[in-house]
Tab-separated table of C-alpha atoms in Angstrom:
chain	number	residue	atom	x	y	z
A	8	UNK	CA	0.000	0.000	0.000
A	9	UNK	CA	2.866	2.353	0.821
A	10	UNK	CA	4.554	1.733	-2.537
A	11	UNK	CA	1.364	2.041	-4.589
A	12	UNK	CA	0.513	5.239	-2.733
A	13	UNK	CA	3.857	6.792	-3.700
A	14	UNK	CA	3.631	5.736	-7.352
A	15	UNK	CA	-0.003	6.794	-7.713
A	16	UNK	CA	0.942	10.081	-6.044
A	17	UNK	CA	3.378	10.804	-8.851
A	18	UNK	CA	0.655	10.111	-11.420
A	19	UNK	CA	-1.616	12.467	-9.484
A	20	UNK	CA	0.965	15.247	-9.802
A	21	UNK	CA	1.348	14.493	-13.507
A	22	UNK	CA	-2.423	14.493	-14.005
A	23	UNK	CA	-2.661	18.056	-12.730
A	24	UNK	CA	-0.646	19.256	-15.748
A	25	UNK	CA	-1.726	19.393	-19.382
A	26	UNK	CA	-0.053	16.769	-21.526
A	27	UNK	CA	3.150	17.987	-23.229
A	28	UNK	CA	2.654	19.535	-26.667
A	29	UNK	CA	4.840	17.305	-28.837
A	30	UNK	CA	4.237	19.402	-31.966
A	31	UNK	CA	5.501	22.716	-30.650
A	32	UNK	CA	8.689	24.062	-29.120
A	33	UNK	CA	8.165	24.320	-25.407
A	34	UNK	CA	8.098	27.886	-24.103
A	35	UNK	CA	9.427	28.840	-20.689
A	36	UNK	CA	5.837	28.935	-19.447
A	37	UNK	CA	5.273	25.349	-20.520
A	38	UNK	CA	8.652	24.157	-19.243
A	39	UNK	CA	8.118	25.441	-15.708
A	40	UNK	CA	5.431	22.875	-14.746
A	41	UNK	CA	7.545	20.082	-16.248
A	42	UNK	CA	10.480	21.174	-14.102
A	43	UNK	CA	8.225	20.904	-11.070
A	44	UNK	CA	7.165	17.443	-12.180
A	45	UNK	CA	10.823	16.464	-12.535
A	46	UNK	CA	11.414	17.542	-8.944
A	47	UNK	CA	8.448	15.459	-7.834
A	48	UNK	CA	9.958	12.488	-9.659
A	49	UNK	CA	13.350	12.990	-8.004
A	50	UNK	CA	11.675	13.307	-4.611
A	51	UNK	CA	10.605	9.673	-4.900
A	52	UNK	CA	14.201	8.696	-4.262
A	53	UNK	CA	16.391	6.456	-6.374
A	54	UNK	CA	14.711	3.181	-5.397
A	55	UNK	CA	11.143	4.378	-6.022
A	56	UNK	CA	12.140	6.227	-9.213
A	57	UNK	CA	13.412	2.957	-10.620
A	58	UNK	CA	10.357	1.132	-9.287
A	59	UNK	CA	7.998	3.556	-11.056
A	60	UNK	CA	9.780	3.078	-14.384
A	61	UNK	CA	9.730	-0.682	-13.854
A	62	UNK	CA	6.108	-0.967	-12.735
A	63	UNK	CA	4.315	1.195	-15.324
A	64	UNK	CA	4.730	-1.222	-18.282
A	65	UNK	CA	4.450	-4.402	-16.166
A	66	UNK	CA	1.651	-6.920	-16.137
A	67	UNK	CA	-0.334	-7.294	-12.940
A	68	UNK	CA	0.716	-10.932	-12.793
A	69	UNK	CA	4.402	-10.000	-12.620
A	70	UNK	CA	3.858	-7.170	-10.137
A	71	UNK	CA	1.728	-9.227	-7.763
A	72	UNK	CA	3.948	-12.304	-8.009
A	73	UNK	CA	6.797	-10.057	-6.805
A	74	UNK	CA	4.930	-9.191	-3.636
A	75	UNK	CA	2.407	-11.863	-2.671
A	76	UNK	CA	1.879	-15.611	-2.418
A	77	UNK	CA	-1.815	-15.809	-1.551
A	78	UNK	CA	-3.925	-16.198	-4.732
A	79	UNK	CA	-6.970	-14.566	-3.135
A	80	UNK	CA	-5.009	-11.444	-2.257
A	81	UNK	CA	-3.513	-11.264	-5.755
A	82	UNK	CA	-6.966	-11.517	-7.332
A	83	UNK	CA	-8.422	-8.868	-5.025
A	84	UNK	CA	-5.705	-6.347	-5.892
A	85	UNK	CA	-5.783	-7.193	-9.603
A	86	UNK	CA	-9.485	-6.388	-9.944
A	87	UNK	CA	-8.744	-2.646	-10.200
A	88	UNK	CA	-6.069	-3.212	-12.835
A	89	UNK	CA	-8.422	-4.708	-15.419
A	90	UNK	CA	-11.369	-2.392	-14.852
A	91	UNK	CA	-12.767	-1.134	-18.158
A	92	UNK	CA	-10.014	-2.683	-20.255
A	93	UNK	CA	-10.176	-5.720	-22.514
A	94	UNK	CA	-7.009	-7.243	-21.179
A	95	UNK	CA	-6.200	-9.800	-18.532
A	96	UNK	CA	-3.767	-9.659	-15.609
A	97	UNK	CA	-0.976	-11.139	-17.753
A	98	UNK	CA	-1.137	-8.285	-20.274
A	99	UNK	CA	1.558	-5.618	-20.241
A	100	UNK	CA	0.572	-2.202	-18.913
A	101	UNK	CA	-2.141	-3.431	-16.548
A	102	UNK	CA	-0.048	-2.321	-13.564
A	103	UNK	CA	-0.387	1.238	-14.906
A	104	UNK	CA	-4.183	0.814	-14.984
A	105	UNK	CA	-4.075	-0.224	-11.315
A	106	UNK	CA	-2.091	2.901	-10.415
A	107	UNK	CA	-4.427	5.073	-12.496
A	108	UNK	CA	-7.446	3.938	-10.487
A	109	UNK	CA	-5.593	4.657	-7.245
A	110	UNK	CA	-4.978	8.311	-8.131
A	111	UNK	CA	-6.634	10.499	-5.533
A	112	UNK	CA	-7.158	7.619	-3.110
A	113	UNK	CA	-5.895	7.610	0.450
A	114	UNK	CA	-2.527	5.955	0.931
A	115	UNK	CA	-2.660	3.687	-2.099
A	116	UNK	CA	-5.907	1.951	-1.112
A	117	UNK	CA	-9.098	2.034	-3.140
A	118	UNK	CA	-11.543	4.505	-1.705
A	119	UNK	CA	-15.297	5.049	-1.855
A	120	UNK	CA	-17.755	7.923	-2.075
A	121	UNK	CA	-18.505	9.621	1.224
A	122	UNK	CA	-21.507	11.445	-0.196
A	123	UNK	CA	-24.159	10.265	-2.647
A	124	UNK	CA	-22.809	9.592	-6.148
A	125	UNK	CA	-24.725	12.579	-7.515
A	126	UNK	CA	-23.337	14.983	-4.886
A	127	UNK	CA	-20.607	16.385	-7.137
A	128	UNK	CA	-22.981	16.979	-10.035
A	129	UNK	CA	-25.429	18.722	-7.722
A	130	UNK	CA	-22.702	20.926	-6.242
A	131	UNK	CA	-21.347	21.837	-9.686
A	132	UNK	CA	-24.843	22.704	-10.919
A	133	UNK	CA	-25.441	24.930	-7.883
A	134	UNK	CA	-22.183	26.831	-8.513
A	135	UNK	CA	-23.017	27.190	-12.204
A	136	UNK	CA	-26.472	28.617	-11.498
A	137	UNK	CA	-24.997	30.982	-8.933
A	138	UNK	CA	-22.792	32.320	-11.730
A	139	UNK	CA	-25.777	32.784	-14.058
A	140	UNK	CA	-25.073	29.745	-16.218
A	141	UNK	CA	-28.091	28.471	-18.125
A	142	UNK	CA	-28.291	24.675	-17.741
A	143	UNK	CA	-30.332	22.506	-20.102
A	144	UNK	CA	-30.972	18.814	-19.499
A	145	UNK	CA	-32.617	16.269	-21.814
A	146	UNK	CA	-31.313	18.407	-24.685
A	147	UNK	CA	-29.651	16.118	-27.196
A	148	UNK	CA	-27.032	17.756	-29.403
A	149	UNK	CA	-27.661	16.722	-32.985
A	150	UNK	CA	-24.876	18.725	-34.602
A	151	UNK	CA	-21.959	21.017	-33.831
A	152	UNK	CA	-22.243	23.878	-36.294
A	153	UNK	CA	-19.064	24.917	-38.097
A	154	UNK	CA	-18.465	27.956	-40.290
A	155	UNK	CA	-15.146	28.877	-41.922
A	156	UNK	CA	-13.248	26.165	-39.991
A	157	UNK	CA	-14.498	27.453	-36.625
A	158	UNK	CA	-17.397	26.397	-34.416
A	159	UNK	CA	-20.536	28.468	-34.607
A	160	UNK	CA	-22.582	26.774	-31.901
A	161	UNK	CA	-24.748	23.656	-31.677
A	162	UNK	CA	-28.040	22.428	-33.102
A	163	UNK	CA	-30.293	20.471	-30.748
A	164	UNK	CA	-32.455	17.514	-31.709
A	165	UNK	CA	-35.595	19.561	-31.014
A	166	UNK	CA	-34.582	22.075	-33.702
A	167	UNK	CA	-33.180	24.791	-31.410
A	168	UNK	CA	-29.843	26.325	-32.373
A	169	UNK	CA	-27.473	27.923	-29.870
A	170	UNK	CA	-24.746	30.223	-31.166
A	171	UNK	CA	-21.348	30.151	-29.445
A	172	UNK	CA	-17.695	30.735	-30.409
A	173	UNK	CA	-16.562	27.927	-28.064
A	174	UNK	CA	-17.978	24.430	-27.691
A	175	UNK	CA	-16.610	22.076	-25.017
A	176	UNK	CA	-17.694	18.445	-25.337
A	177	UNK	CA	-17.442	15.780	-22.658
A	178	UNK	CA	-18.755	13.126	-25.034
A	179	UNK	CA	-16.168	10.653	-26.252
A	180	UNK	CA	-13.864	11.641	-29.151
A	181	UNK	CA	-15.590	9.542	-31.811
A	182	UNK	CA	-19.107	10.536	-30.788
A	183	UNK	CA	-18.043	14.199	-30.800
A	184	UNK	CA	-15.946	14.359	-33.952
A	185	UNK	CA	-17.627	11.712	-36.116
A	186	UNK	CA	-21.149	11.959	-34.734
A	187	UNK	CA	-21.623	15.708	-34.321
A	188	UNK	CA	-19.149	17.382	-36.709
A	189	UNK	CA	-19.571	17.251	-40.482
A	190	UNK	CA	-16.506	15.297	-41.727
A	191	UNK	CA	-16.028	17.830	-44.538
A	192	UNK	CA	-14.255	20.018	-41.953
A	193	UNK	CA	-11.801	17.298	-40.893
A	194	UNK	CA	-8.578	16.066	-42.468
A	195	UNK	CA	-8.732	12.477	-43.831
A	196	UNK	CA	-5.708	11.438	-41.738
A	197	UNK	CA	-7.396	12.773	-38.614
A	198	UNK	CA	-10.572	10.849	-39.490
A	199	UNK	CA	-8.590	7.641	-39.951
A	200	UNK	CA	-6.824	8.118	-36.610
A	201	UNK	CA	-10.189	8.666	-34.896
A	202	UNK	CA	-11.553	5.437	-36.308
A	203	UNK	CA	-8.492	3.599	-34.993
A	204	UNK	CA	-8.990	4.621	-31.350
A	205	UNK	CA	-9.360	1.455	-29.281
A	206	UNK	CA	-12.605	1.458	-27.330
A	207	UNK	CA	-13.236	-2.295	-27.059
A	208	UNK	CA	-16.067	-2.134	-24.560
A	209	UNK	CA	-16.102	-5.320	-22.508
A	210	UNK	CA	-18.112	-4.480	-19.397
A	211	UNK	CA	-21.739	-5.225	-18.641
A	212	UNK	CA	-23.694	-4.080	-15.600
A	213	UNK	CA	-26.447	-6.153	-14.015
A	214	UNK	CA	-28.556	-4.353	-11.438
A	215	UNK	CA	-30.808	-6.102	-8.943
A	216	UNK	CA	-33.661	-4.760	-6.812
A	217	UNK	CA	-33.867	-6.896	-3.659
A	218	UNK	CA	-36.596	-7.184	-1.035
A	219	UNK	CA	-33.877	-8.084	1.471
A	220	UNK	CA	-30.094	-8.472	1.504
A	221	UNK	CA	-29.063	-12.120	1.999
A	222	UNK	CA	-25.934	-12.823	4.004
A	223	UNK	CA	-22.770	-13.798	2.167
A	224	UNK	CA	-21.406	-17.242	2.923
A	225	UNK	CA	-18.398	-17.438	5.295
A	226	UNK	CA	-18.528	-13.752	6.251
A	227	UNK	CA	-19.360	-12.748	9.805
A	228	UNK	CA	-20.551	-9.290	8.719
A	229	UNK	CA	-21.382	-9.224	5.006
A	230	UNK	CA	-23.143	-5.855	5.292
A	231	UNK	CA	-19.864	-4.185	6.249
A	232	UNK	CA	-17.998	-5.913	3.404
A	233	UNK	CA	-20.625	-4.876	0.866
A	234	UNK	CA	-20.297	-1.187	1.698
A	235	UNK	CA	-17.249	-1.398	-0.575
A	236	UNK	CA	-16.553	-3.472	-3.680
A	237	UNK	CA	-16.501	-7.260	-3.324
A	238	UNK	CA	-14.769	-9.303	-6.019
A	239	UNK	CA	-15.986	-12.833	-6.691
A	240	UNK	CA	-12.862	-13.832	-8.643
A	241	UNK	CA	-10.663	-16.177	-6.577
A	242	UNK	CA	-7.389	-16.143	-8.527
A	243	UNK	CA	-5.392	-14.499	-11.305
A	244	UNK	CA	-5.854	-17.667	-13.362
A	245	UNK	CA	-9.634	-17.285	-13.091
A	246	UNK	CA	-9.350	-13.657	-14.124
A	247	UNK	CA	-7.170	-14.521	-17.114
A	248	UNK	CA	-9.560	-17.282	-18.229
A	249	UNK	CA	-12.457	-14.831	-18.096
A	250	UNK	CA	-10.461	-12.543	-20.393
A	251	UNK	CA	-9.534	-15.408	-22.745
A	252	UNK	CA	-13.153	-15.739	-23.855
A	253	UNK	CA	-13.379	-12.056	-24.789
A	254	UNK	CA	-10.259	-12.303	-26.960
A	255	UNK	CA	-12.263	-14.447	-29.357
A	256	UNK	CA	-15.517	-12.503	-29.155
A	257	UNK	CA	-17.173	-14.779	-26.604
A	258	UNK	CA	-18.898	-13.885	-23.353
A	259	UNK	CA	-17.110	-15.399	-20.377
A	260	UNK	CA	-18.942	-18.385	-18.917
A	261	UNK	CA	-17.289	-17.670	-15.559
A	262	UNK	CA	-16.996	-13.862	-15.682
A	263	UNK	CA	-15.177	-11.582	-13.294
A	264	UNK	CA	-17.826	-9.940	-11.110
A	265	UNK	CA	-17.560	-7.063	-8.640
A	266	UNK	CA	-20.486	-6.392	-6.328
A	267	UNK	CA	-21.539	-3.178	-4.654
A	268	UNK	CA	-24.652	-2.439	-2.615
A	269	UNK	CA	-25.045	1.353	-2.761
A	270	UNK	CA	-28.112	1.303	-0.491
A	271	UNK	CA	-25.926	0.277	2.453
A	272	UNK	CA	-24.295	3.707	2.259
A	273	UNK	CA	-27.241	5.670	0.915
A	274	UNK	CA	-30.503	4.021	2.104
A	275	UNK	CA	-32.581	6.701	0.341
A	276	UNK	CA	-31.801	5.006	-3.011
A	277	UNK	CA	-34.427	2.336	-2.225
A	278	UNK	CA	-37.612	1.992	-0.135
A	279	UNK	CA	-37.083	1.202	3.569
A	280	UNK	CA	-35.686	-2.277	4.082
A	281	UNK	CA	-35.056	-2.802	0.361
A	282	UNK	CA	-31.729	-2.805	-1.444
A	283	UNK	CA	-30.068	-2.300	-4.796
A	284	UNK	CA	-27.156	-4.552	-5.741
A	285	UNK	CA	-24.961	-3.656	-8.724
A	286	UNK	CA	-22.809	-6.294	-10.423
A	287	UNK	CA	-20.038	-5.086	-12.726
A	288	UNK	CA	-19.295	-7.909	-15.146
A	289	UNK	CA	-16.222	-8.609	-17.259
A	290	UNK	CA	-15.769	-9.814	-19.863
A	291	UNK	CA	-18.763	-9.181	-22.109
A	292	UNK	CA	-17.343	-7.865	-25.409
A	293	UNK	CA	-19.193	-5.311	-27.504
A	294	UNK	CA	-18.111	-7.110	-30.688
A	295	UNK	CA	-19.261	-10.721	-30.506
A	296	UNK	CA	-17.843	-13.593	-32.499
A	297	UNK	CA	-18.920	-14.119	-36.124
A	298	UNK	CA	-20.823	-10.835	-36.204
A	299	UNK	CA	-23.392	-11.939	-33.628
A	300	UNK	CA	-25.371	-9.227	-31.865
A	301	UNK	CA	-26.490	-8.620	-28.315
A	302	UNK	CA	-30.150	-9.681	-28.389
A	303	UNK	CA	-32.630	-10.411	-25.607
A	304	UNK	CA	-31.580	-14.075	-25.480
A	305	UNK	CA	-27.891	-13.291	-24.991
A	306	UNK	CA	-28.686	-10.592	-22.432
A	307	UNK	CA	-30.880	-12.964	-20.467
A	308	UNK	CA	-28.187	-15.666	-20.554
A	309	UNK	CA	-25.705	-13.188	-19.119
A	310	UNK	CA	-28.161	-12.182	-16.409
A	311	UNK	CA	-28.737	-15.817	-15.436
A	312	UNK	CA	-24.980	-16.484	-15.291
A	313	UNK	CA	-24.469	-13.511	-12.973
A	314	UNK	CA	-27.446	-14.482	-10.794
A	315	UNK	CA	-26.158	-18.053	-10.391
A	316	UNK	CA	-22.622	-16.877	-9.619
A	317	UNK	CA	-23.797	-14.502	-6.903
A	318	UNK	CA	-26.102	-17.199	-5.529
A	319	UNK	CA	-23.115	-19.466	-4.861
A	320	UNK	CA	-21.722	-17.015	-2.306
A	321	UNK	CA	-25.026	-15.457	-1.211
A	322	UNK	CA	-27.582	-18.225	-0.472
A	323	UNK	CA	-31.153	-17.157	-1.092
A	324	UNK	CA	-30.105	-14.403	-3.500
A	325	UNK	CA	-32.356	-15.463	-6.386
A	326	UNK	CA	-35.408	-15.589	-4.104
A	327	UNK	CA	-34.728	-12.019	-2.891
A	328	UNK	CA	-34.793	-10.506	-6.413
A	329	UNK	CA	-37.822	-8.376	-7.271
A	330	UNK	CA	-36.392	-6.865	-10.472
A	331	UNK	CA	-33.318	-7.292	-12.656
A	332	UNK	CA	-31.881	-4.928	-15.266
A	333	UNK	CA	-29.150	-6.028	-17.682
A	334	UNK	CA	-27.009	-3.411	-19.402
A	335	UNK	CA	-24.814	-4.971	-22.081
A	336	UNK	CA	-22.148	-2.891	-23.860
A	337	UNK	CA	-24.744	-2.232	-26.584
A	338	UNK	CA	-27.184	-0.952	-23.958
A	339	UNK	CA	-24.508	1.269	-22.403
A	340	UNK	CA	-23.786	2.715	-25.848
A	341	UNK	CA	-27.426	3.493	-26.644
A	342	UNK	CA	-28.388	4.746	-23.177
A	343	UNK	CA	-25.298	6.773	-22.282
A	344	UNK	CA	-23.899	7.618	-25.710
A	345	UNK	CA	-20.525	5.936	-25.179
A	346	UNK	CA	-18.933	4.393	-28.264
A	347	UNK	CA	-18.848	0.575	-28.082
A	348	UNK	CA	-20.166	0.757	-24.528
A	349	UNK	CA	-16.731	1.857	-23.290
A	350	UNK	CA	-17.295	4.030	-20.223
A	351	UNK	CA	-13.577	4.835	-20.380
A	352	UNK	CA	-14.094	6.736	-23.697
A	353	UNK	CA	-11.092	4.764	-24.976
A	354	UNK	CA	-9.014	2.053	-23.321
A	355	UNK	CA	-6.278	3.117	-20.913
A	356	UNK	CA	-3.519	1.286	-22.756
A	357	UNK	CA	0.001	2.739	-22.812
A	358	UNK	CA	-0.468	3.953	-26.392
A	359	UNK	CA	-3.596	5.933	-25.444
A	360	UNK	CA	-2.491	8.008	-22.434
A	361	UNK	CA	-0.891	11.419	-21.772
A	362	UNK	CA	-0.165	13.343	-24.994
A	363	UNK	CA	-1.486	10.396	-27.026
A	364	UNK	CA	-4.977	10.780	-25.573
A	365	UNK	CA	-7.212	10.994	-27.509
A	366	UNK	CA	-4.675	11.108	-30.376
A	367	UNK	CA	-1.001	12.056	-30.740
A	368	UNK	CA	-0.844	15.785	-31.357
A	369	UNK	CA	-4.269	16.463	-29.835
A	370	UNK	CA	-3.528	15.995	-26.151
A	371	UNK	CA	-4.112	19.687	-25.367
A	372	UNK	CA	-7.938	19.413	-25.650
A	373	UNK	CA	-8.233	21.667	-28.737
A	374	UNK	CA	-9.595	19.874	-31.791
A	375	UNK	CA	-8.733	20.764	-35.426
A	376	UNK	CA	-11.928	22.848	-35.638
A	377	UNK	CA	-11.166	26.210	-34.021
A	378	UNK	CA	-13.122	26.734	-30.803
A	379	UNK	CA	-13.934	23.049	-30.248
A	380	UNK	CA	-12.490	21.297	-27.190
A	381	UNK	CA	-12.714	17.827	-25.666
A	382	UNK	CA	-13.036	17.652	-21.893
A	383	UNK	CA	-14.272	14.159	-21.088
A	384	UNK	CA	-12.740	10.827	-20.173
A	385	UNK	CA	-11.396	10.454	-23.706
A	386	UNK	CA	-8.944	13.294	-23.018
A	387	UNK	CA	-5.948	13.411	-20.650
A	388	UNK	CA	-5.839	12.232	-17.849
A	389	UNK	CA	-8.600	9.753	-18.686
A	390	UNK	CA	-11.517	7.992	-16.975
A	391	UNK	CA	-12.496	7.899	-13.348
A	392	UNK	CA	-14.337	10.567	-11.404
A	393	UNK	CA	-11.323	12.847	-11.346
A	394	UNK	CA	-12.597	15.994	-13.051
A	395	UNK	CA	-9.079	16.385	-14.407
A	396	UNK	CA	-9.895	16.596	-18.116
A	397	UNK	CA	-12.605	19.218	-17.559
A	398	UNK	CA	-10.400	21.311	-15.274
A	399	UNK	CA	-7.403	21.230	-17.603
A	400	UNK	CA	-9.530	21.827	-20.706
A	401	UNK	CA	-11.158	24.853	-19.074
A	402	UNK	CA	-7.715	26.302	-18.323
A	403	UNK	CA	-6.727	25.811	-21.969
A	404	UNK	CA	-9.891	27.583	-23.152
A	405	UNK	CA	-9.210	30.566	-20.890
A	406	UNK	CA	-5.581	30.641	-21.959
A	407	UNK	CA	-6.377	30.542	-25.670
A	408	UNK	CA	-9.020	33.241	-25.420
């Protein structure tokens, strides 16, 4: 925990800076933050400096084999390193993903929300309204208007048009640039690079409404355990086998499942005495083998697999279910507008981070259409409820204007 805290702390410092501009000579103003980052790196000390450089490209398997013998402990730690990525614990770079998800946590341990999950959004909305910002919800953007190579506002699905010299999008890069901007304004090489971004959605979410919360087998106090995330994967081998199926476009028969029961922390999310249980399921690939599609039959099969798996460790679980909702990667795409159902807005592989996120040469949030900026998880520093991309993009907008 001490080591991971130090290494994730360096990433946290790096994530507070815009990605380096590889296409321009660095000015003194841009060099100054990098000098500070260099000092932060040196402050790790020789041993931890070398450890950071060694760990970032490593597989989780190699990292955890260095430290632990117990397969249960290895599997528990590895769960964060494969979140939202179609790779297994033996794939290179998964140790970086683990560190990424520890950024902002306390002492290198995975944390949890103190307030309700919507608390940040509510606070941000209150600040915006206090500053006379007009907020519109349920207002789908059909098109980003462009005139003379510069944005001219947006057109909504209901026919309204809003004029603006700056448009900041937190949708993913492909949905923004290929779904909302007329490709006539974009260079063919840029379009090709966009289409080559790896999304590879592989996560499904199964949500259960329960009339009671059954106890988990072999736990003295399952309610306390379920206030955090509980992994049902017993070993790195099990995790790798679950990934093996996705490599070939198949849904894992024994998927990796993480459980959370948000109503244990926020009882107001359900009627008194009732509970909501969320199961995050990997691996359920967006692209299925032989061009198959996610239909009701496949969705139901996935739901039954998850229900049976939970029932093995939580006797009486199936009998407690009053409603079940299955969100496959296709459902996540259609409901939340994320390409290929990838909530990450693009996998966090080593070739899609820092100045290469979303694309090499476009890591500074400004898109090739003047006045258009990306500020979502598809931009540096990436996914997770960090707010980093929005904060850094806003600073770039102010600086440019």
